[in-house]
Short mmCIF file of C-alpha atoms in Angstrom, two decimals:
data_model
loop_
_atom_site.label_atom_id
_atom_site.label_comp_id
_atom_site.label_asym_id
_atom_site.label_seq_id
_atom_site.Cartn_x
_atom_site.Cartn_y
_atom_site.Cartn_z
CA MET A 22 45.83 -32.51 -11.36
CA ARG A 23 49.36 -33.35 -9.94
CA ALA A 24 49.59 -36.78 -11.91
CA ILE A 25 48.77 -34.99 -15.17
CA MET A 26 51.03 -32.43 -14.52
CA ASP A 27 54.02 -34.77 -14.38
CA LYS A 28 53.13 -36.20 -17.91
CA ALA A 29 54.97 -35.33 -20.99
CA LYS A 30 51.47 -35.60 -23.00
CA LEU A 31 47.55 -36.21 -22.09
CA ASN A 32 46.14 -39.31 -23.79
CA ILE A 33 42.77 -38.80 -25.72
CA SER A 34 40.52 -39.89 -22.59
CA GLU A 35 42.34 -36.92 -20.69
CA ILE A 36 41.82 -34.37 -23.36
CA ASN A 37 38.17 -35.51 -23.49
CA ASP A 38 37.94 -34.90 -19.86
CA MET A 39 39.47 -31.47 -19.73
CA LYS A 40 38.61 -30.09 -23.18
CA ALA A 41 35.39 -28.17 -21.56
CA ASP A 42 37.31 -26.53 -18.85
CA TYR A 43 40.03 -25.82 -21.57
CA CYS A 44 37.30 -23.96 -23.86
CA LEU A 45 36.08 -22.03 -20.92
CA GLY A 46 39.43 -21.10 -19.94
CA ASN A 47 39.36 -22.80 -16.40
CA LEU A 48 42.38 -24.63 -16.64
CA SER A 49 45.62 -23.73 -14.30
CA PRO A 50 48.49 -22.60 -16.75
CA GLU A 51 50.33 -25.45 -16.46
CA ASP A 52 47.37 -27.65 -17.61
CA THR A 53 46.59 -25.22 -20.55
CA SER A 54 50.27 -25.85 -21.50
CA LEU A 55 50.08 -29.53 -21.15
CA PHE A 56 46.52 -29.47 -23.15
CA GLU A 57 47.81 -27.44 -25.91
CA LYS A 58 51.07 -29.50 -26.16
CA SER A 59 48.98 -32.79 -26.64
CA ILE A 60 45.96 -31.59 -28.49
CA VAL A 61 48.15 -30.93 -31.72
CA ASP A 62 48.24 -35.02 -31.91
CA PHE A 63 44.30 -34.98 -32.40
CA PRO A 64 43.68 -32.39 -35.22
CA ASP A 65 39.75 -33.10 -35.19
CA ILE A 66 39.49 -32.34 -31.71
CA HIS A 67 41.79 -29.47 -32.09
CA ASN A 68 39.49 -27.86 -34.77
CA GLU A 69 36.48 -28.37 -32.95
CA ILE A 70 37.96 -26.77 -29.60
CA GLN A 71 39.33 -23.81 -31.61
CA GLN A 72 35.71 -23.09 -33.09
CA ILE A 73 34.30 -23.36 -29.41
CA LYS A 74 36.94 -21.03 -27.99
CA VAL A 75 36.31 -18.65 -30.57
CA ASN A 76 32.42 -18.55 -29.94
CA LEU A 77 33.00 -18.41 -26.26
CA PHE A 78 35.50 -15.69 -26.29
CA LYS A 79 33.38 -13.01 -24.87
CA VAL A 80 31.64 -15.04 -22.26
CA ASP A 81 32.76 -13.86 -18.90
CA ALA A 82 31.62 -15.98 -15.65
CA SER A 83 32.45 -13.13 -13.28
CA ASN A 84 30.37 -10.80 -15.19
CA PHE A 85 27.52 -13.37 -14.85
CA ASN A 86 28.20 -14.20 -11.34
CA GLU A 87 27.92 -10.51 -10.43
CA TYR A 88 24.91 -10.08 -11.99
CA MET A 89 23.10 -13.20 -10.04
CA GLU A 90 24.79 -11.58 -6.95
CA ARG A 91 23.13 -8.25 -7.36
CA LYS A 92 19.77 -10.00 -8.25
CA ALA A 93 19.93 -12.05 -4.91
CA ARG A 94 21.19 -9.55 -2.57
CA ASN A 95 17.63 -8.84 -1.12
CA VAL A 96 17.09 -12.45 -0.26
CA SER A 97 19.23 -12.11 3.15
CA VAL A 98 17.15 -8.99 3.77
CA TYR A 99 13.85 -10.71 3.49
CA VAL A 100 14.83 -13.82 4.93
CA ASN A 101 16.22 -11.99 7.95
CA GLU A 102 12.63 -10.01 8.21
CA ARG A 103 10.98 -13.06 8.28
CA LEU A 104 13.27 -14.79 10.71
CA SER A 105 12.75 -11.90 13.09
CA SER A 106 8.96 -12.39 13.20
CA LYS A 107 9.66 -16.06 14.00
CA THR A 108 12.54 -15.53 16.48
CA ILE A 109 10.03 -13.57 18.67
CA LYS A 110 8.07 -16.70 18.71
CA ILE A 111 10.73 -19.00 19.37
CA ASN A 112 12.18 -16.97 22.19
CA TRP A 113 8.91 -16.73 23.85
CA LEU A 114 8.73 -20.54 23.87
CA LYS A 115 12.05 -20.74 25.49
CA LYS A 116 11.24 -18.78 28.44
CA PRO A 117 9.73 -21.13 31.01
CA TYR A 118 8.47 -18.23 33.29
CA LEU A 119 7.09 -17.07 30.31
CA ILE A 120 5.19 -20.12 29.71
CA ALA A 121 3.97 -20.11 33.23
CA ALA A 122 2.57 -16.59 32.83
CA SER A 123 0.80 -17.46 29.73
CA ALA A 124 -0.80 -20.35 31.48
CA MET A 125 -1.79 -18.22 34.23
CA SER A 126 -3.39 -15.68 31.84
CA ILE A 127 -5.20 -18.32 30.17
CA THR A 128 -6.38 -19.72 33.52
CA ILE A 129 -7.78 -16.27 34.31
CA ILE A 130 -9.30 -15.39 31.14
CA LEU A 131 -11.01 -18.84 31.24
CA PHE A 132 -12.14 -18.27 34.82
CA LEU A 133 -13.51 -14.83 34.22
CA LEU A 134 -15.42 -16.22 30.87
CA ILE A 135 -17.00 -19.12 33.02
CA PHE A 136 -17.92 -16.54 35.83
CA ASN A 137 -19.20 -13.90 33.51
CA LYS A 138 -20.85 -16.59 31.37
CA ASN A 139 -24.46 -15.18 32.60
CA GLN A 140 -23.70 -11.88 32.02
CA ASN A 141 -22.85 -12.15 28.20
CA THR A 142 -26.45 -11.62 27.76
CA ILE A 143 -26.63 -8.41 29.64
CA GLN A 144 -23.36 -7.38 28.00
CA ASP A 145 -24.74 -8.03 24.45
CA TYR A 146 -27.83 -6.03 25.38
CA THR A 147 -25.77 -3.33 26.54
CA VAL A 148 -23.62 -3.08 23.41
CA ASN A 149 -26.47 -3.22 21.25
CA GLY A 150 -28.27 -0.55 23.23
CA THR A 151 -31.26 -2.50 23.67
CA ILE A 152 -30.86 -3.15 27.29
CA GLU A 153 -33.41 -0.82 28.45
CA LYS A 154 -35.96 -2.12 25.87
CA THR A 155 -35.12 -5.71 26.89
CA ILE A 156 -35.82 -5.01 30.53
CA MET A 157 -38.99 -3.00 29.91
CA ASN A 158 -40.38 -5.87 27.24
CA ILE A 159 -39.77 -8.25 29.81
CA ILE A 160 -41.57 -6.64 32.39
CA GLU A 161 -44.40 -5.36 30.11
CA LYS A 162 -44.63 -8.96 28.73
CA ASN A 163 -45.21 -10.32 32.14
CA ILE A 164 -47.83 -7.67 33.07
CA ASN A 165 -49.68 -7.39 29.67
CA ASN A 166 -50.12 -11.11 29.42
CA GLU A 167 -51.84 -10.44 32.75
CA GLN A 168 -49.61 -12.86 34.40
CA ASP A 169 -49.42 -12.60 38.25
CA LEU A 170 -45.94 -10.95 38.67
CA LEU A 171 -44.45 -12.81 41.74
CA SER A 172 -47.14 -15.12 41.90
CA ILE A 173 -49.53 -12.61 43.56
CA ASN A 174 -52.97 -13.36 42.24
CA ASN A 175 -54.90 -9.86 42.07
CA ASP A 176 -57.20 -7.97 39.83
CA TYR A 177 -54.88 -5.74 38.37
CA SER A 178 -55.68 -3.23 35.72
CA PHE A 179 -52.57 -2.89 33.60
CA LYS A 180 -53.07 0.93 32.85
CA ASN A 181 -51.77 3.91 33.85
CA HIS A 182 -49.91 2.79 37.15
CA LEU A 183 -46.16 2.50 37.12
CA LEU A 184 -46.54 -1.37 37.15
CA GLY A 185 -49.92 -1.25 35.46
CA TYR A 186 -52.14 -0.91 38.29
CA GLU A 187 -54.98 1.36 37.89
CA ASP A 188 -56.28 1.40 41.40
CA ASN A 189 -54.62 1.06 44.66
CA ILE A 190 -55.77 -2.63 45.42
CA TYR A 191 -55.48 -3.93 49.16
CA ASN A 192 -55.12 -7.69 50.07
CA ASP A 193 -57.11 -9.00 53.02
CA SER A 194 -54.78 -7.56 55.50
CA GLY A 195 -55.30 -3.94 54.18
CA VAL A 196 -51.55 -3.64 52.69
CA LEU A 197 -51.58 -2.18 49.45
CA GLU A 198 -50.93 -4.84 46.88
CA ASP A 199 -48.49 -2.84 44.72
CA ASP A 200 -46.27 -2.60 48.14
CA ILE A 201 -46.46 -6.18 48.57
CA LEU A 202 -45.20 -6.31 44.87
CA TYR A 203 -42.53 -3.94 45.70
CA ASP A 204 -41.63 -5.78 48.50
CA GLU A 205 -41.40 -8.91 46.90
CA ILE A 206 -39.48 -7.91 44.08
CA ILE A 207 -37.01 -6.46 46.83
CA ASP A 208 -36.67 -9.53 48.54
CA PHE A 209 -35.85 -11.53 45.07
CA THR A 210 -33.50 -8.96 43.79
CA ASN A 211 -31.80 -7.22 47.01
CA ILE A 212 -32.35 -3.70 45.46
CA SER A 213 -33.55 -0.67 47.18
CA HIS A 214 -36.76 0.80 46.73
CA LYS A 215 -35.41 3.69 45.17
CA GLN A 216 -33.35 1.48 42.61
CA LEU A 217 -36.59 -0.40 41.88
CA ASN A 218 -38.43 2.85 41.07
CA TYR A 219 -35.92 4.07 38.82
CA LEU A 220 -36.18 1.21 36.98
CA LEU A 221 -40.03 0.67 37.03
CA SER A 222 -41.35 3.92 37.14
CA ASP A 223 -39.50 6.33 35.02
CA ASN A 224 -38.99 4.02 32.34
CA SER A 225 -35.82 5.50 32.05
CA LEU A 226 -32.69 3.28 32.92
CA SER A 227 -30.22 6.01 32.27
CA TYR A 228 -30.37 6.46 35.97
CA VAL A 229 -29.72 3.05 36.65
CA PHE A 230 -26.60 3.01 34.62
CA LYS A 231 -25.05 6.03 36.43
CA ASP A 232 -23.51 3.63 38.85
CA ILE A 233 -22.21 0.02 38.79
CA MET A 234 -24.26 -1.22 41.66
CA ASN A 235 -27.26 -0.34 39.55
CA GLU A 236 -26.02 -2.05 36.46
CA GLU A 237 -25.37 -5.06 38.86
CA PHE A 238 -28.87 -4.99 39.56
CA ILE A 239 -30.24 -5.05 36.20
CA ASN A 240 -27.98 -8.19 35.21
CA TYR A 241 -29.45 -9.95 38.02
CA PHE A 242 -33.02 -8.74 37.69
CA ILE A 243 -32.74 -9.84 33.74
CA GLU A 244 -31.48 -13.19 34.97
CA GLU A 245 -34.09 -13.72 37.20
CA ILE A 246 -36.68 -12.88 34.74
CA GLU A 247 -35.43 -15.00 31.80
CA ASN A 248 -34.81 -17.92 34.17
CA GLU A 249 -38.62 -17.37 35.21
CA THR A 250 -37.66 -17.48 38.63
CA PHE A 251 -40.52 -14.91 39.58
CA ASN A 252 -43.19 -17.49 38.60
CA MET B 23 25.03 -5.07 9.92
CA ASN B 24 25.95 -7.66 12.34
CA THR B 25 29.85 -7.89 12.18
CA LEU B 26 30.06 -11.25 13.60
CA ALA B 27 28.12 -12.72 10.86
CA LEU B 28 30.82 -11.55 8.15
CA THR B 29 33.38 -13.70 10.34
CA LEU B 30 31.49 -16.54 9.95
CA THR B 31 32.45 -18.11 6.67
CA ASP B 32 33.15 -21.60 7.14
CA ASP B 33 30.21 -24.13 7.06
CA LYS B 34 31.42 -25.70 10.20
CA GLN B 35 31.47 -22.28 12.38
CA ILE B 36 27.98 -21.48 10.74
CA ILE B 37 26.60 -24.82 11.98
CA THR B 38 28.17 -24.68 15.50
CA SER B 39 26.97 -21.08 15.56
CA PHE B 40 23.38 -22.25 15.05
CA LYS B 41 23.68 -24.90 17.46
CA SER B 42 24.85 -22.58 20.19
CA GLY B 43 21.79 -20.62 19.90
CA SER B 44 23.46 -17.74 17.91
CA ILE B 45 20.41 -17.88 15.21
CA GLU B 46 20.56 -14.26 14.25
CA THR B 47 24.28 -14.31 13.42
CA ALA B 48 24.35 -17.85 12.12
CA SER B 49 21.26 -17.12 9.77
CA LEU B 50 22.81 -13.69 8.27
CA ALA B 51 26.26 -15.39 7.62
CA PHE B 52 24.34 -18.61 6.22
CA VAL B 53 22.10 -16.54 3.75
CA LYS B 54 24.82 -14.13 2.68
CA LYS B 55 27.24 -17.21 1.94
CA TYR B 56 24.57 -18.92 -0.15
CA GLN B 57 22.12 -16.39 -1.42
CA LYS B 58 23.59 -16.07 -5.23
CA PHE B 59 24.22 -19.82 -5.31
CA VAL B 60 20.48 -20.64 -4.26
CA TYR B 61 19.05 -17.79 -6.09
CA ALA B 62 20.61 -18.83 -9.43
CA THR B 63 19.75 -22.40 -9.06
CA ALA B 64 16.22 -21.42 -8.64
CA TYR B 65 16.20 -19.08 -11.38
CA ARG B 66 17.61 -22.02 -14.00
CA TYR B 67 14.62 -24.05 -12.68
CA LEU B 68 12.08 -21.33 -12.78
CA ASN B 69 13.27 -18.82 -15.51
CA ASP B 70 11.61 -16.10 -13.57
CA TYR B 71 13.57 -13.54 -11.44
CA ASP B 72 10.68 -13.16 -8.93
CA ASP B 73 9.66 -16.55 -8.54
CA ALA B 74 13.28 -17.26 -8.01
CA ASP B 75 13.35 -14.56 -5.25
CA GLU B 76 10.37 -16.09 -3.66
CA ILE B 77 11.89 -19.58 -3.78
CA SER B 78 15.10 -18.49 -2.29
CA GLN B 79 13.29 -17.15 0.66
CA GLU B 80 11.54 -20.19 1.39
CA VAL B 81 14.69 -22.28 0.91
CA PHE B 82 16.67 -20.37 3.63
CA ILE B 83 13.41 -20.14 5.78
CA LYS B 84 13.28 -24.31 5.76
CA ALA B 85 16.69 -24.73 5.96
CA ILE B 86 17.40 -22.63 9.00
CA GLU B 87 14.38 -24.29 10.85
CA LYS B 88 15.91 -27.48 10.07
CA ILE B 89 19.50 -26.72 10.48
CA LYS B 90 19.92 -28.21 14.02
CA ASP B 91 18.99 -31.52 12.72
CA PHE B 92 21.74 -31.24 9.77
CA ARG B 93 23.82 -34.29 10.12
CA GLY B 94 26.79 -33.10 7.70
CA ASP B 95 26.57 -36.27 5.78
CA SER B 96 26.83 -33.76 2.81
CA SER B 97 28.10 -30.22 2.34
CA LEU B 98 25.63 -27.55 3.17
CA LYS B 99 25.63 -26.55 -0.40
CA THR B 100 24.71 -29.77 -1.60
CA TRP B 101 21.84 -29.75 1.26
CA LEU B 102 21.00 -26.57 -0.12
CA TYR B 103 21.07 -27.22 -3.59
CA LYS B 104 18.33 -30.25 -2.98
CA ILE B 105 16.20 -28.16 -1.12
CA THR B 106 16.12 -25.43 -3.96
CA VAL B 107 15.51 -28.20 -6.73
CA ASN B 108 12.80 -29.66 -4.74
CA LEU B 109 10.93 -26.36 -4.04
CA SER B 110 11.80 -25.21 -7.54
CA LEU B 111 9.98 -28.37 -8.98
CA SER B 112 7.23 -28.18 -6.52
CA PHE B 113 6.61 -24.47 -7.48
CA ILE B 114 6.74 -25.41 -11.19
CA ARG B 115 3.95 -27.98 -10.60
CA LYS B 116 1.90 -25.67 -8.84
CA ARG B 117 2.45 -22.98 -11.70
CA LYS B 118 1.49 -25.16 -14.11
CA LEU B 119 -1.80 -26.08 -12.38
CA LYS B 120 -2.66 -22.65 -11.66
CA ASN B 121 -1.83 -21.53 -15.53
CA ILE B 122 -4.36 -24.21 -16.79
CA PHE B 123 -7.23 -22.46 -14.92
CA THR B 124 -5.97 -19.08 -15.60
CA PHE B 125 -4.32 -18.79 -18.90
CA THR B 126 -4.82 -20.13 -22.50
CA THR B 127 -1.35 -21.48 -23.64
CA SER B 128 -0.88 -18.51 -25.93
CA ASN B 129 -1.93 -16.02 -23.33
CA LEU B 130 0.57 -17.70 -20.98
CA LYS B 131 3.43 -17.31 -23.79
CA ASP B 132 2.65 -13.74 -24.31
CA TYR B 133 2.51 -13.30 -20.64
CA GLN B 134 5.99 -15.13 -19.96
CA LYS B 135 7.50 -12.90 -22.76
CA GLU B 136 6.21 -9.59 -21.76
CA SER B 137 7.34 -10.37 -18.33
CA ARG B 138 10.93 -11.26 -19.51
CA ASP B 139 10.89 -8.05 -21.64
CA GLU B 140 9.87 -5.82 -19.09
CA TYR B 141 12.46 -7.09 -16.76
CA TYR B 142 15.37 -6.86 -19.26
CA GLU B 143 14.38 -3.55 -20.22
CA ALA B 144 14.27 -2.46 -16.73
CA ASP B 145 17.60 -3.73 -15.59
CA LYS B 146 19.89 -3.39 -18.85
CA PRO B 147 20.94 0.02 -18.09
CA ILE B 148 22.39 -1.05 -14.88
CA ILE B 149 24.70 -4.12 -15.33
CA TYR B 150 23.13 -6.31 -17.76
CA ASN B 151 24.15 -6.74 -21.35
CA GLU B 152 23.18 -8.16 -24.47
CA LEU B 153 25.80 -11.00 -24.51
CA ASN B 154 24.97 -12.12 -20.88
CA GLU B 155 21.30 -11.96 -21.94
CA VAL B 156 21.98 -14.30 -24.80
CA PHE B 157 24.28 -16.47 -22.72
CA ALA B 158 21.55 -16.92 -19.98
CA ASN B 159 19.16 -17.75 -22.43
CA ALA B 160 21.57 -20.47 -24.11
CA ILE B 161 21.98 -21.96 -20.52
CA ASN B 162 18.41 -22.03 -19.92
CA THR B 163 17.72 -23.84 -22.95
CA LEU B 164 19.98 -26.95 -22.30
CA PRO B 165 18.64 -30.12 -21.15
CA ASP B 166 18.38 -30.26 -17.44
CA LYS B 167 21.39 -32.38 -16.76
CA GLN B 168 23.65 -30.59 -19.06
CA ARG B 169 22.28 -27.16 -17.78
CA GLU B 170 22.90 -28.07 -14.20
CA THR B 171 26.12 -29.63 -14.74
CA PHE B 172 27.58 -26.61 -16.77
CA ALA B 173 26.15 -24.02 -14.28
CA LEU B 174 27.24 -25.80 -11.01
CA ARG B 175 30.83 -26.53 -12.70
CA TYR B 176 31.23 -23.23 -14.40
CA PHE B 177 29.81 -20.65 -12.15
CA GLU B 178 30.16 -22.57 -8.66
CA ASN B 179 33.72 -24.18 -9.55
CA MET B 180 32.25 -27.38 -8.13
CA THR B 181 34.33 -30.72 -8.85
CA TYR B 182 33.00 -33.62 -10.79
CA GLU B 183 33.29 -35.54 -7.67
CA GLU B 184 30.94 -33.19 -5.85
CA LEU B 185 28.72 -32.91 -9.01
CA SER B 186 28.59 -36.81 -8.87
CA VAL B 187 26.67 -36.90 -5.49
CA LEU B 188 24.68 -34.09 -6.32
CA LEU B 189 23.39 -35.17 -9.55
CA ASN B 190 23.69 -38.97 -9.01
CA THR B 191 25.70 -39.05 -12.29
CA THR B 192 29.29 -40.72 -12.77
CA VAL B 193 32.00 -38.51 -13.25
CA GLY B 194 32.31 -39.98 -16.85
CA GLY B 195 28.93 -39.17 -17.47
CA LEU B 196 29.30 -35.52 -16.15
CA LYS B 197 32.46 -34.65 -18.14
CA ALA B 198 30.61 -35.64 -21.27
CA ASN B 199 27.52 -33.55 -20.32
CA TYR B 200 29.60 -30.73 -19.36
CA PHE B 201 31.43 -30.79 -22.93
CA GLN B 202 28.04 -31.08 -24.69
CA ALA B 203 26.53 -27.93 -22.96
CA VAL B 204 29.71 -26.02 -23.61
CA LYS B 205 29.34 -27.12 -27.44
CA LYS B 206 25.63 -25.98 -27.57
CA ILE B 207 26.27 -22.70 -25.98
CA SER B 208 28.97 -21.99 -28.07
CA GLN B 209 26.88 -22.91 -31.10
CA LYS B 210 23.85 -20.44 -29.85
CA LEU B 211 26.23 -17.57 -29.43
CA LYS B 212 27.43 -18.14 -33.00
CA ASN B 213 23.90 -18.42 -34.22
CA GLU B 214 23.12 -15.14 -32.08
CA GLY B 215 26.22 -13.52 -33.84
CA TYR B 216 28.47 -13.55 -30.73
CA HIS B 217 31.61 -15.29 -31.97
CA GLY B 218 35.19 -13.85 -32.37
#
């Protein structure tokens, strides 16, 4: 506004450029003085401007700005909250050792998942509380279908005996058939006689669940049965 | 309160702070400095305080995410203004689509009027007064270019040269727009009985 200030009066173009700011009271005192001195030469514009000034007399930009400032004051709070959660993620990615640790964790998890893949079934059974039923169903199915468990051809009767034998049956060598059966199961599963008894005779796997070894046995046993390795 | 953030008032300092990794301090200073500007701009487009609040947050989140790439070809204010307008316009388009499926036209008008009345009634005792309400309404009924010229010049004290870049309009055109806006607001205030 320096050039304008040095002038004696404003021309019409300069008046038009400045009249809005004049109406709103946004000119400097020097410019206001110059504007008022110049406007008298243009009565139409003068009248128009006076009307506008009267109507805008009560308008206050600072009051309105203060209002908007108050309305907007929570923006910084919300943005800060949202950024905080994002910053944590950014910081994580910035730390090389954290990336290495994350990669290692993922590798371990993947390894465990693959390693335990075949245990999912047993875990599912356990979770659903159906493990006992499942094992017994598999065994009973084999027995009740009169299949030769462990490929032993015998004339079994599947009643009343713990493995469905009705009578003690001996093979040609005079060995009790159910002993043979037991031995073969034990060979396949590497379990103890006692464990097998718990599993098959009591029909109560609660014994088996009492220690981890027995649980591992059940996993193995189910796998073997489901994979039909006993046939 | 992060006191260091309060000392960051210059745009160059804020950008440098961002680039040096002081994200939290820089963000706080950045948002504090421009929150009123962004909020007011969003409100002029959206005519709804809650929506303006939502968009303002989005603007700052986006700006902070991208600020490291800010080349400084324009001022931060200009950059923020463009982001705000773009997001507001996008929001309006989505809102229109949403309204087509959720409201009839008459219901929508009733809803908007109701929301606005509720807001004014709730806030009036604290700070808002009737004149400012009429003033705000008068501004928001102006054509887009006149409204933006008026608001940015009157409330943000932006120069015509800055506005020229921002609104892609000649300085002469802006001066004419500004006076037209002032004239219409003046008339509106007069019609509402607010004249000296």
